[in-house]
Coordinates of C-alpha atoms in Angstrom, one line a residue:
Chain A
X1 CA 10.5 30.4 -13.0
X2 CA 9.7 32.1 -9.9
X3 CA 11.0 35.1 -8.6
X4 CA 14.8 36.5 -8.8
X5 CA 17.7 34.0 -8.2
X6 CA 19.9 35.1 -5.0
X7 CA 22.3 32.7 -6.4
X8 CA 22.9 29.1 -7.7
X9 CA 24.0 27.3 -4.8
X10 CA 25.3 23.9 -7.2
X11 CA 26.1 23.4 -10.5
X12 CA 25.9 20.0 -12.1
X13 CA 29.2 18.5 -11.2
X14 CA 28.8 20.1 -7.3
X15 CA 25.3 17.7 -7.3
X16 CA 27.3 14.9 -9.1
X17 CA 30.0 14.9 -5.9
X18 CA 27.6 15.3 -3.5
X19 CA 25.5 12.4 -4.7
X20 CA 28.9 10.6 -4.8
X21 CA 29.9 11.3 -1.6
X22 CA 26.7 10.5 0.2
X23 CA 26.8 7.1 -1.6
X24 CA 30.5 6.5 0.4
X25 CA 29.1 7.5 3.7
X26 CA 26.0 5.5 3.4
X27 CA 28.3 2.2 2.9
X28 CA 30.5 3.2 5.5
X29 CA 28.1 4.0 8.2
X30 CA 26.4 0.7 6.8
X31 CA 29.5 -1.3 6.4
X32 CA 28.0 -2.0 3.1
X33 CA 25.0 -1.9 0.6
X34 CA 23.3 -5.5 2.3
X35 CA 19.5 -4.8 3.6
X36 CA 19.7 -1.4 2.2
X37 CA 17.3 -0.1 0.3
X38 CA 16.7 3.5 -0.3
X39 CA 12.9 5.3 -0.9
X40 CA 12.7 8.5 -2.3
X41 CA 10.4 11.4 -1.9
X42 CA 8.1 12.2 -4.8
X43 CA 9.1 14.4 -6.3
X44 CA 12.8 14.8 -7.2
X45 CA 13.6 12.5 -4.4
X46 CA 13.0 9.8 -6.4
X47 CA 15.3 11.0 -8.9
X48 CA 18.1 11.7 -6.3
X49 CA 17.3 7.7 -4.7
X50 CA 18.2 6.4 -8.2
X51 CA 20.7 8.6 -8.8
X52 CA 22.3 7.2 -5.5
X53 CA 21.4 3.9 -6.3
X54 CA 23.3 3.7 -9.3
X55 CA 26.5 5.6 -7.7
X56 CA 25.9 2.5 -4.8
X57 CA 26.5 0.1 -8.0
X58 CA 29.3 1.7 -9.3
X59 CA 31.1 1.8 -6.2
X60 CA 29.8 -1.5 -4.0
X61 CA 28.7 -3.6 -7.0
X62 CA 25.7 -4.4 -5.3
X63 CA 21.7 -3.2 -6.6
X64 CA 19.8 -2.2 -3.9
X65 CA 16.0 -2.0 -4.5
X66 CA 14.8 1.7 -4.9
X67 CA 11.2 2.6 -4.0
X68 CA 9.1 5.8 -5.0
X69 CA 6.9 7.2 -1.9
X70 CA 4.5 9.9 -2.1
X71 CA 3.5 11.5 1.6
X72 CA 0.2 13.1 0.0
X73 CA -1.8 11.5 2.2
X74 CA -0.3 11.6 5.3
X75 CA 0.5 15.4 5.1
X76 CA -0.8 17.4 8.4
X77 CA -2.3 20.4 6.5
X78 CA -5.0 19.1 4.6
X79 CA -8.2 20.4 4.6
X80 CA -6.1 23.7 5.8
X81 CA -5.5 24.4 1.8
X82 CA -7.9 25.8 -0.8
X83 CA -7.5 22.6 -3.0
X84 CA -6.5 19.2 -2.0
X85 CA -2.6 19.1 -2.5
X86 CA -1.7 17.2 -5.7
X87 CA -1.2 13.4 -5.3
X88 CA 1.9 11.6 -6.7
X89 CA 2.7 8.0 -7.5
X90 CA 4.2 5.6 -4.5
X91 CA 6.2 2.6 -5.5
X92 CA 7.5 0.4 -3.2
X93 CA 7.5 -3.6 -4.9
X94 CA 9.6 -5.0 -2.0
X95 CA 9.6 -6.0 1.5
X96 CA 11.0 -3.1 4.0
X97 CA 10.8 -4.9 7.1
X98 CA 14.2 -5.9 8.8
X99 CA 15.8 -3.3 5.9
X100 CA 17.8 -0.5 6.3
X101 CA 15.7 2.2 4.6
X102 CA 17.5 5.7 3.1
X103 CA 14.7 8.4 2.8
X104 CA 16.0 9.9 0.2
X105 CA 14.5 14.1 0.0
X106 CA 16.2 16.9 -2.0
X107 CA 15.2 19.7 0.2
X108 CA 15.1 19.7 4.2
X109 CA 13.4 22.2 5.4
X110 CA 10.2 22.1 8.1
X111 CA 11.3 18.7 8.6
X112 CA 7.1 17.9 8.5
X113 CA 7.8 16.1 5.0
X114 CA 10.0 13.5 7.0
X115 CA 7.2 13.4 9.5
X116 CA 4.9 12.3 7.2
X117 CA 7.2 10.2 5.1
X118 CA 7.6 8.0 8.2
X119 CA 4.4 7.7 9.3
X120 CA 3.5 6.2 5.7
X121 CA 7.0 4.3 6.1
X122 CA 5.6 2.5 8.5
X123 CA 2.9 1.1 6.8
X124 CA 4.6 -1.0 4.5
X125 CA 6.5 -2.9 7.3
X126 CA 8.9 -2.3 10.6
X127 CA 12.5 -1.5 9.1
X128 CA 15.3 -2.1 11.2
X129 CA 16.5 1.5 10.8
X130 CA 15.6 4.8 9.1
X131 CA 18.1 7.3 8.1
X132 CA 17.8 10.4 6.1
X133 CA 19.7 12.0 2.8
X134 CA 18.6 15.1 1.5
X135 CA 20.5 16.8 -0.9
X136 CA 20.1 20.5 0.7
X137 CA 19.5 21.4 4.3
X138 CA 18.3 24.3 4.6
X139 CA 17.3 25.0 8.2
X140 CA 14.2 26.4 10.0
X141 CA 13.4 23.0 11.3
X142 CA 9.7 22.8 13.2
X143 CA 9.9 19.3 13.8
X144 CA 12.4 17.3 16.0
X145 CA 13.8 15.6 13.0
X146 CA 18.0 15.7 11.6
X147 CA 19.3 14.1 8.3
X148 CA 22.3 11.7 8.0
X149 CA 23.4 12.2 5.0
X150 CA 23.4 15.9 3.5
X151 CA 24.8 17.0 0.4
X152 CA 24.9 20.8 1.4
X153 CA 24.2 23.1 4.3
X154 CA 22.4 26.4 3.2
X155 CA 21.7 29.0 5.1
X156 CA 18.4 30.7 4.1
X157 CA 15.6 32.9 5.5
X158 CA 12.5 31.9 6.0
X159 CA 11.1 33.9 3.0
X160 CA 13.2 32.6 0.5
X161 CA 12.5 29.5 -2.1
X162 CA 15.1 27.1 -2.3
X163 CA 14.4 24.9 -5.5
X164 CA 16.4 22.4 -7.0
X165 CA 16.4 21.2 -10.9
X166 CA 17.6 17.8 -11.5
X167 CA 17.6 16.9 -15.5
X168 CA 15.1 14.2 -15.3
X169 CA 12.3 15.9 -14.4
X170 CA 13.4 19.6 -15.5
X171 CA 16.0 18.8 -18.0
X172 CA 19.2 20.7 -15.6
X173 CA 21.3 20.1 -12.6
X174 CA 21.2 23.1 -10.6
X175 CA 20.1 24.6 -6.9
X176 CA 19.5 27.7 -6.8
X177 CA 17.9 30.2 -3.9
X178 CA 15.2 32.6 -5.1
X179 CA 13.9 36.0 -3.7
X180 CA 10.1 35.4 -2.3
X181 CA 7.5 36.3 -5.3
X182 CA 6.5 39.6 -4.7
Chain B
X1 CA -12.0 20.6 -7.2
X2 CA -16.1 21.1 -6.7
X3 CA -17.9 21.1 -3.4
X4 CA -20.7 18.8 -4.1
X5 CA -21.2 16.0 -6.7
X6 CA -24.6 15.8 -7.8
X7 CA -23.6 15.1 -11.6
X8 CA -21.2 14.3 -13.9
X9 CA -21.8 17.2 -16.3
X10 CA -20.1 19.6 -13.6
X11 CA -17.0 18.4 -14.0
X12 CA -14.7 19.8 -16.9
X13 CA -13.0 16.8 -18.6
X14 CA -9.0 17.8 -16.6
X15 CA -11.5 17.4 -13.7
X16 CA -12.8 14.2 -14.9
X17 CA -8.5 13.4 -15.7
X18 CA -7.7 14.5 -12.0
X19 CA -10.5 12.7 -10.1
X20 CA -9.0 9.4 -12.4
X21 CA -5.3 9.9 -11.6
X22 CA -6.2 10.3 -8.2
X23 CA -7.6 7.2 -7.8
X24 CA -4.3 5.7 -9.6
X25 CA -2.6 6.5 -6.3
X26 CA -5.7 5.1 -4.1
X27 CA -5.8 1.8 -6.4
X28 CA -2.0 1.6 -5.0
X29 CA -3.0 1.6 -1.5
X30 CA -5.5 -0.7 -1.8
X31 CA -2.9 -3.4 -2.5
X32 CA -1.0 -2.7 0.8
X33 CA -0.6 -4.8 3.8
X34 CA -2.4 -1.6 5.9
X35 CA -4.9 0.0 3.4
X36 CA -5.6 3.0 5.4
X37 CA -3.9 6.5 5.3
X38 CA -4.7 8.7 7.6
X39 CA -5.7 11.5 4.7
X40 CA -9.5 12.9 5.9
X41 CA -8.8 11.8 9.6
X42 CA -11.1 13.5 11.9
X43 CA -13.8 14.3 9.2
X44 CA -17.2 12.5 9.5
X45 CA -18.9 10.8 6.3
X46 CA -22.5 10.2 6.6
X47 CA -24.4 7.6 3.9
X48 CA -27.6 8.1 4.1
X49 CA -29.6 5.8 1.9
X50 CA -33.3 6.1 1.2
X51 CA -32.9 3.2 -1.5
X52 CA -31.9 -0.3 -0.8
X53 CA -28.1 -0.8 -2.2
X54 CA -25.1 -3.0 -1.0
X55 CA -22.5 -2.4 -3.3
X56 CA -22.7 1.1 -3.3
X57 CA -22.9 1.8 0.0
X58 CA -20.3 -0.6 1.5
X59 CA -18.3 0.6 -1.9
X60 CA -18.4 4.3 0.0
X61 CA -18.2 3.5 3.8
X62 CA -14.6 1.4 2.9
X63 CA -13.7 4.5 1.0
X64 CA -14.5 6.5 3.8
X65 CA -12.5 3.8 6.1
X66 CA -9.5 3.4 3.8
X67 CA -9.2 7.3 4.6
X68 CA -9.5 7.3 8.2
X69 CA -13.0 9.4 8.3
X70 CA -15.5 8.2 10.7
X71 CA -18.4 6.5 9.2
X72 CA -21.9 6.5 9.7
X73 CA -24.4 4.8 7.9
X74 CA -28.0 5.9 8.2
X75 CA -30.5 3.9 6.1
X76 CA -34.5 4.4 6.3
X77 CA -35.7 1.3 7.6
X78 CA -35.5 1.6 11.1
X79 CA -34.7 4.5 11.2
X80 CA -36.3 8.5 12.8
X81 CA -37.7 8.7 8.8
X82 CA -39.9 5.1 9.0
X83 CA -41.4 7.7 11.7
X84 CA -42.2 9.9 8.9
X85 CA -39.7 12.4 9.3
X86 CA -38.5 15.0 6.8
X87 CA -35.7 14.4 4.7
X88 CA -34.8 18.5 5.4
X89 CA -35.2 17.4 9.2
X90 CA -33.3 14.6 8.6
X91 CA -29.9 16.2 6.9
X92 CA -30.1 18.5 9.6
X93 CA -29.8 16.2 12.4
X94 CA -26.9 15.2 11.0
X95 CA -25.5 18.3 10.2
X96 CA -26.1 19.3 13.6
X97 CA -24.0 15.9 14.2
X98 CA -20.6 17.1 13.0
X99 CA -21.0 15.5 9.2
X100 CA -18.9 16.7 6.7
X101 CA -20.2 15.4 3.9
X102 CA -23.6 13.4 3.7
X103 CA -23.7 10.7 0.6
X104 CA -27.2 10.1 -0.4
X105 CA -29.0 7.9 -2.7
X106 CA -32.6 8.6 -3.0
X107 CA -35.7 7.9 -5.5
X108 CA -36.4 11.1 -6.3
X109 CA -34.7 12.7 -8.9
X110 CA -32.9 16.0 -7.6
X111 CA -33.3 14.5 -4.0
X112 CA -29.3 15.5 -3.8
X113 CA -29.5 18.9 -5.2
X114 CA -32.3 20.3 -3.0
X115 CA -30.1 18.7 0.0
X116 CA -27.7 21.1 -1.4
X117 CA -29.7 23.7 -0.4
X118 CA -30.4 22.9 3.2
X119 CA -27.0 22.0 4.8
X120 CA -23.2 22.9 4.7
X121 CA -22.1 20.1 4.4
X122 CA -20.8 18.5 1.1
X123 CA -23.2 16.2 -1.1
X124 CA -22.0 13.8 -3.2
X125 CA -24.6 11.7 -5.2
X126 CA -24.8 7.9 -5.0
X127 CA -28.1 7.7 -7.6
X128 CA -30.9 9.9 -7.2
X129 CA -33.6 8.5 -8.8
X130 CA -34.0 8.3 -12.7
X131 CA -31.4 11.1 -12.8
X132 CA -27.5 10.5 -12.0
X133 CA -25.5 8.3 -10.5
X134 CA -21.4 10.2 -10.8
X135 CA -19.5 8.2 -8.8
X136 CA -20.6 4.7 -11.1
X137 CA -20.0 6.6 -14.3
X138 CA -16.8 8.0 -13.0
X139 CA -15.4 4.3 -12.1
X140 CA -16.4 2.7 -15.4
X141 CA -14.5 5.7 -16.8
X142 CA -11.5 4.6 -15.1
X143 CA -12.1 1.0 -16.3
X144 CA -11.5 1.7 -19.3
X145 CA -9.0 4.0 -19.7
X146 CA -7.1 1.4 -17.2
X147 CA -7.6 -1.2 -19.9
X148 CA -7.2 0.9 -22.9
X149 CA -4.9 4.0 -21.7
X150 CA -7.3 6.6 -22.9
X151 CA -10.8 7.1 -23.5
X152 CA -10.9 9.5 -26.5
X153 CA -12.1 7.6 -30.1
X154 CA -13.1 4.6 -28.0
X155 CA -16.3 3.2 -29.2
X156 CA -18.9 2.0 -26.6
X157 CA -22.3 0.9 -26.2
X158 CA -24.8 0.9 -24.0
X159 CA -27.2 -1.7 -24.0
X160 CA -30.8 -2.2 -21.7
X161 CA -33.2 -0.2 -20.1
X162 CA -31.7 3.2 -20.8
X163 CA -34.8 5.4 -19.6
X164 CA -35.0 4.5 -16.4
X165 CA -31.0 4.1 -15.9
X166 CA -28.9 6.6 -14.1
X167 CA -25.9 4.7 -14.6
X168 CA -26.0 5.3 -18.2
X169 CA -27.3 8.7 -18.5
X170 CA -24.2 9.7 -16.3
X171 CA -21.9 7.1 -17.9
X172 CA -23.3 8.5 -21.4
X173 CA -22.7 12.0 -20.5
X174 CA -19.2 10.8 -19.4
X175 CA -17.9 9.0 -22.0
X176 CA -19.1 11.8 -24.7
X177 CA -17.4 14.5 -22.8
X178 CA -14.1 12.6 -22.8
X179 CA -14.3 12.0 -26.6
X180 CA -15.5 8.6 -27.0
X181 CA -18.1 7.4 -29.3
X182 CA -21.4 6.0 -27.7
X183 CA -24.6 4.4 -29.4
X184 CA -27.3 3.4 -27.0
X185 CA -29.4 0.2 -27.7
X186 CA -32.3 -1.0 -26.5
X187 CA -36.1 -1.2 -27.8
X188 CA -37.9 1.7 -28.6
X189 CA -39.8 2.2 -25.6
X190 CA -36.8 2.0 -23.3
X191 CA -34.8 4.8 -25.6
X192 CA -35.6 7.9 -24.0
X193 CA -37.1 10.2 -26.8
X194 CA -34.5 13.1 -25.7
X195 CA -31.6 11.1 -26.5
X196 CA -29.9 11.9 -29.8
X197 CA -29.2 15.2 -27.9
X198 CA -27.1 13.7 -25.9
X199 CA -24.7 13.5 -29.4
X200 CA -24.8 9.7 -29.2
X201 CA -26.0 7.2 -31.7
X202 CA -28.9 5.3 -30.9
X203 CA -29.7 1.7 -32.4
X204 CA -32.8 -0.7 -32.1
X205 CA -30.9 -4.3 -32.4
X206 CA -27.5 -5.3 -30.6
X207 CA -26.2 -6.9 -33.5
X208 CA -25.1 -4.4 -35.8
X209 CA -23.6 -3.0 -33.4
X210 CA -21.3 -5.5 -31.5
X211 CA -18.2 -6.2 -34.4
X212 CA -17.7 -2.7 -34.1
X213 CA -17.4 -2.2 -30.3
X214 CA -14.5 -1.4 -27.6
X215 CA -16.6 -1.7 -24.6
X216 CA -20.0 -3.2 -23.9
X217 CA -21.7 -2.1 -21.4
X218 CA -25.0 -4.3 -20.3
X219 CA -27.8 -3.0 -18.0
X220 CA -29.8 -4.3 -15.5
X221 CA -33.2 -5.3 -16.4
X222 CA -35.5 -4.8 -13.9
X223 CA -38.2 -7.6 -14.1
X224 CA -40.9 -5.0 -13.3
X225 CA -40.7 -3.2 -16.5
X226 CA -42.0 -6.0 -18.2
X227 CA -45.0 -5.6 -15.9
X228 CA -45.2 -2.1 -16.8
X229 CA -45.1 -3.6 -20.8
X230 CA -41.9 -2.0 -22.0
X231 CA -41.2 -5.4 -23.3
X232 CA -43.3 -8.6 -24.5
X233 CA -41.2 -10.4 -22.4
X234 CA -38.2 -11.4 -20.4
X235 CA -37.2 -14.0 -22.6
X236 CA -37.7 -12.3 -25.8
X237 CA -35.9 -9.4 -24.2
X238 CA -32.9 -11.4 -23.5
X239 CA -33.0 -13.1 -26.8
X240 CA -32.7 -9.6 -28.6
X241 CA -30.9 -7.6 -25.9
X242 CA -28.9 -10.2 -24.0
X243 CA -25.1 -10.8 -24.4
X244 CA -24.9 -14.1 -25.4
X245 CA -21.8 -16.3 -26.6
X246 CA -22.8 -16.0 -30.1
X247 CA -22.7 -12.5 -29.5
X248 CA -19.5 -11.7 -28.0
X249 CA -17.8 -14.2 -30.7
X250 CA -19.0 -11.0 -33.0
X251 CA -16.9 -8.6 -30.4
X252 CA -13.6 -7.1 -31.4
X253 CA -11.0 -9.6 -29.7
X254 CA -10.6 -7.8 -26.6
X255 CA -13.4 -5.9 -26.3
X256 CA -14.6 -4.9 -22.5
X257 CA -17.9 -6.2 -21.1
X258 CA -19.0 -4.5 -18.4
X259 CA -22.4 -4.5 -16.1
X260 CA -22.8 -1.9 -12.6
X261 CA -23.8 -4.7 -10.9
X262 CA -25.9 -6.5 -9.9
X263 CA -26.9 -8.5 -12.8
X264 CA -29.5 -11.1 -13.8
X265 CA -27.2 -13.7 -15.1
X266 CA -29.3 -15.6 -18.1
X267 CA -31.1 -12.4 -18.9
X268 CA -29.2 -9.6 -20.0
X269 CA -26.0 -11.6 -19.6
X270 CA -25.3 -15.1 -20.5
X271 CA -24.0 -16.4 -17.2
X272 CA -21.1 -17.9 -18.8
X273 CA -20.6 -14.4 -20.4
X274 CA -20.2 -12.5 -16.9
X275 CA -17.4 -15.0 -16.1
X276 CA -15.0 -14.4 -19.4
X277 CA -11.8 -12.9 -18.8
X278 CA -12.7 -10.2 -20.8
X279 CA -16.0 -9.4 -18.6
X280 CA -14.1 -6.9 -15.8
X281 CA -17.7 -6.5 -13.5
X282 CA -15.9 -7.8 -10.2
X283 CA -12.5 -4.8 -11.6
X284 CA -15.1 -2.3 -11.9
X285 CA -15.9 -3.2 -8.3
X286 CA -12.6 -2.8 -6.9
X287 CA -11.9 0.6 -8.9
X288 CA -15.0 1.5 -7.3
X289 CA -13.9 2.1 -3.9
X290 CA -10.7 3.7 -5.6
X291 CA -12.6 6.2 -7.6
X292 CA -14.8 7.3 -4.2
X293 CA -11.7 7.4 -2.1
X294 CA -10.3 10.1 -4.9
X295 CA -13.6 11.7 -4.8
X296 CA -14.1 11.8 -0.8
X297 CA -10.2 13.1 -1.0
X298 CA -10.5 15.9 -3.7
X299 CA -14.2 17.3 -2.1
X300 CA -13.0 17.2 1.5
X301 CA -9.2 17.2 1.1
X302 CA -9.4 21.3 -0.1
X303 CA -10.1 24.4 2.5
X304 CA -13.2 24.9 4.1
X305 CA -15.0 27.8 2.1
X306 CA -13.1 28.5 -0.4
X307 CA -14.1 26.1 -2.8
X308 CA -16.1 27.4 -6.1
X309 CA -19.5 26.0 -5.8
X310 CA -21.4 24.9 -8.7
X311 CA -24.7 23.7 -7.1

């Protein structure tokens, strides 16, 4: 754990609703789940796209294909690190072209993720649209860049850590704002 | 991560774990429409070969490609050092170019290592001589822990002309340190006396050997050796040596054969042999260019300075 929590900003069920109420707005700014197809961020954005993925099914009855995408190598600050930054697993077994395609984040911050997430977007194909979910925005943007879809606006300073827990990877639900390690 | 690779015994084995995974993530791009990412864009690669090779090179200049760094390929022939100059003179020249790291193969042993010496740059060793040869070790590696999951308890062999072969010294010292078994085979006079410290087993005749085996792993025979009368002969070499069909029917089903290329089919491998679908020579290619992507990444990916030096 890093350093002191300021405060849990969600509980479980506050993540649960959010995810819920993103998957509404997606279908009705979409008219729909046809040609959508979400890609999360590695990591925990993954987690959140299949998360939203299944809420989609619930809801619109419809499966639409979820893809894993790791921005490793399209990140601006390499070389500008002491160790190359640790490299994730990207998954993306379908065809994005002409598709409707929900980056899917759980923290927007810099907005230089994004940046980077679209430039490797890109590569795959030309998709008819890109929006943006993220399941925290937390300001201090440095790129021109806005999400769509966001399950909760923080307000933080720059020095704090905003992490989020999601059970799959860290076994709880929970956002929670942390004093800067001293 | 390190800042040169001049041989596989400077990686721990999480290093040899990292440098593997990574190259999970590089196999992936490989299969996409564009297989570029933009990761070491701006950085300059040199190869700078003083010892003829194809695979090898083109292997590394791809790598290079597939990561946006600019390539340059400097071989001798041709070249300012068929004028007789210096390999010191040389690296520095293209140093003084703007390279950021220089990948050499050379005949002289410890070529890489005293290059270490002379430029900033990072080295990375594509076969120095009798000595080392990483990056091939660290591909078969990933070969067979692609094909088996892990590499710990696996038992392999090594089969040819291991004395003069830096593809198995560095594929020996490899596969010990990640836990797997190895025996070495070849005649006596090819054995190189040292080699029971290298806490392998060592055997004489294939065939004793083969029912027992997870991976084979065939060498090249260079001709010239039987000049030099480390064997009687080519064919009596093959017929003892050589991976024939009789001699994989002895294999575990699903045992690996593997060769680094490029092989005398009908010497040490039946030609027929090369083309089973258990013979994964052309995979090992393709994880080639994976495993130096991963390894251009993690050397030049990291700051500038900071990195622990082990040369």
């Amino acid at each position: 754990m890093g350093g002191s929590p300021r405060g849990r900003l969600m509980e479980r069920d506050d993540i649960g609703r959010a995810v819920t109420r993103i998957a509404h707005e997606i279908l009705e700014r979409n008219k729909g789940a046809e040609d959508v197809v979400l890609v999360g961020i590695a990591a925990r954005g993954d987690d959140l796209a299949l998360r939203l993925a299944e809420e989609l099914a619930r809801i619109e009855g419809e499966k639409v294909p979820v893809g894993v995408l790791d921005i490793t190598f399209y990140r601006d600050d390499i070389g500008l690190r002491a160790e190359a930054p640790e490299v994730h697993e990207t998954r993306i077994d379908f065809d994005v072209t002409g598709k409707t395609v929900v980056l899917v984040d759980d923290v927007l911050y810099t907005g230089r993720t994004i940046r980077a997430a679209l430039d490797a977007l890109v590569d795959f194909g030309r998709p008819r649209a890109v929006q943006l979910a993220v399941l925290v925005d937390r300001g201090h943007r440095e790129l021109p860049i806005k999400a769509d879809y966001v399950g909760k606006n923080v307000p933080t300073r720059r020095d704090e850590v905003v992490r989020v827990a999601l059970e799959e990877t860290d076994g709880e639900d929970a956002v929670v704002v942390e004093e800067p390690q001293a | 991560m390190i800042k040169h690779l001049l041989s596989i015994t400077q990686l721990a084995p999480e290093d040899v774990t990292r440098v593997l995974d990574t190259a999970d993530s590089f196999r992936e791009v490989g299969t996409r429409v564009i297989k570029k990412v933009p990761a070491l864009r701006g950085r300059t690669v040199v190869n700078l070969f003083y010892e003829n090779s194809t695979r090898t090179r083109i292997s590394f200049e791809l790598a290079a490609k597939r990561l946006s760094a600019d390539v340059i390929n400097f071989s001798t022939s041709g070249s300012s050092v068929s004028k007789g100059e210096s390999l010191k003179d040389t690296a520095l020249t293209l140093e003084a170019m703007g390279a950021d790291a220089i990948v050499m193969r050379h005949s002289s042993s410890g070529a890489c290592h005293t290059l270490t010496k002379w430029v900033k740059a990072s080295v990375l060793n594509a076969g120095d001589g009798t000595h080392e040869h990483p990056t091939q070790a660290l591909l078969d590696l990933y070969t067979i822990r692609e094909r088996y999951g892990r590499l710990e308890g696996l038992r392999a062999a090594i089969v040819g002309d291991i004395l003069h072969s830096r593809v198995a010294r560095s594929l020996t010292l490899g596969l010990v340190k990640m836990g797997a078994e190895v025996t070495l085979v070849g005649p006596p006079t090819l054995i190189p006396p040292e080699a029971p410290q290298w806490g392998v087993d060592v055997s004489y005749e294939l065939d004793g050997v083969i029912p027992k085996l997870d991976v084979c792993y065939m060498l090249r025979v260079q001709r010239e050796r039987q000049r030099q009368q480390y064997f009687p002969s080519v064919r009596e070499y093959s017929r003892i040596y050589g991976l024939s069909r009789e001699r994989v029917a002895q294999l575990p089903e699903g045992a690996l054969i593997m060769h680094p290329g490029p092989m005398n089919r009908g010497v040490e491998i039946a030609s027929e042999v090369a083309d089973l679908p258990q013979s994964v020579i052309t995979e090992q290619v393709t994880n080639g260019i994976a495993i130096r992507m991963s390894l251009l990444y993690l050397i030049l990916g990291g700051g500038a300075g900071e990195v622990s030096d082990v040369a």
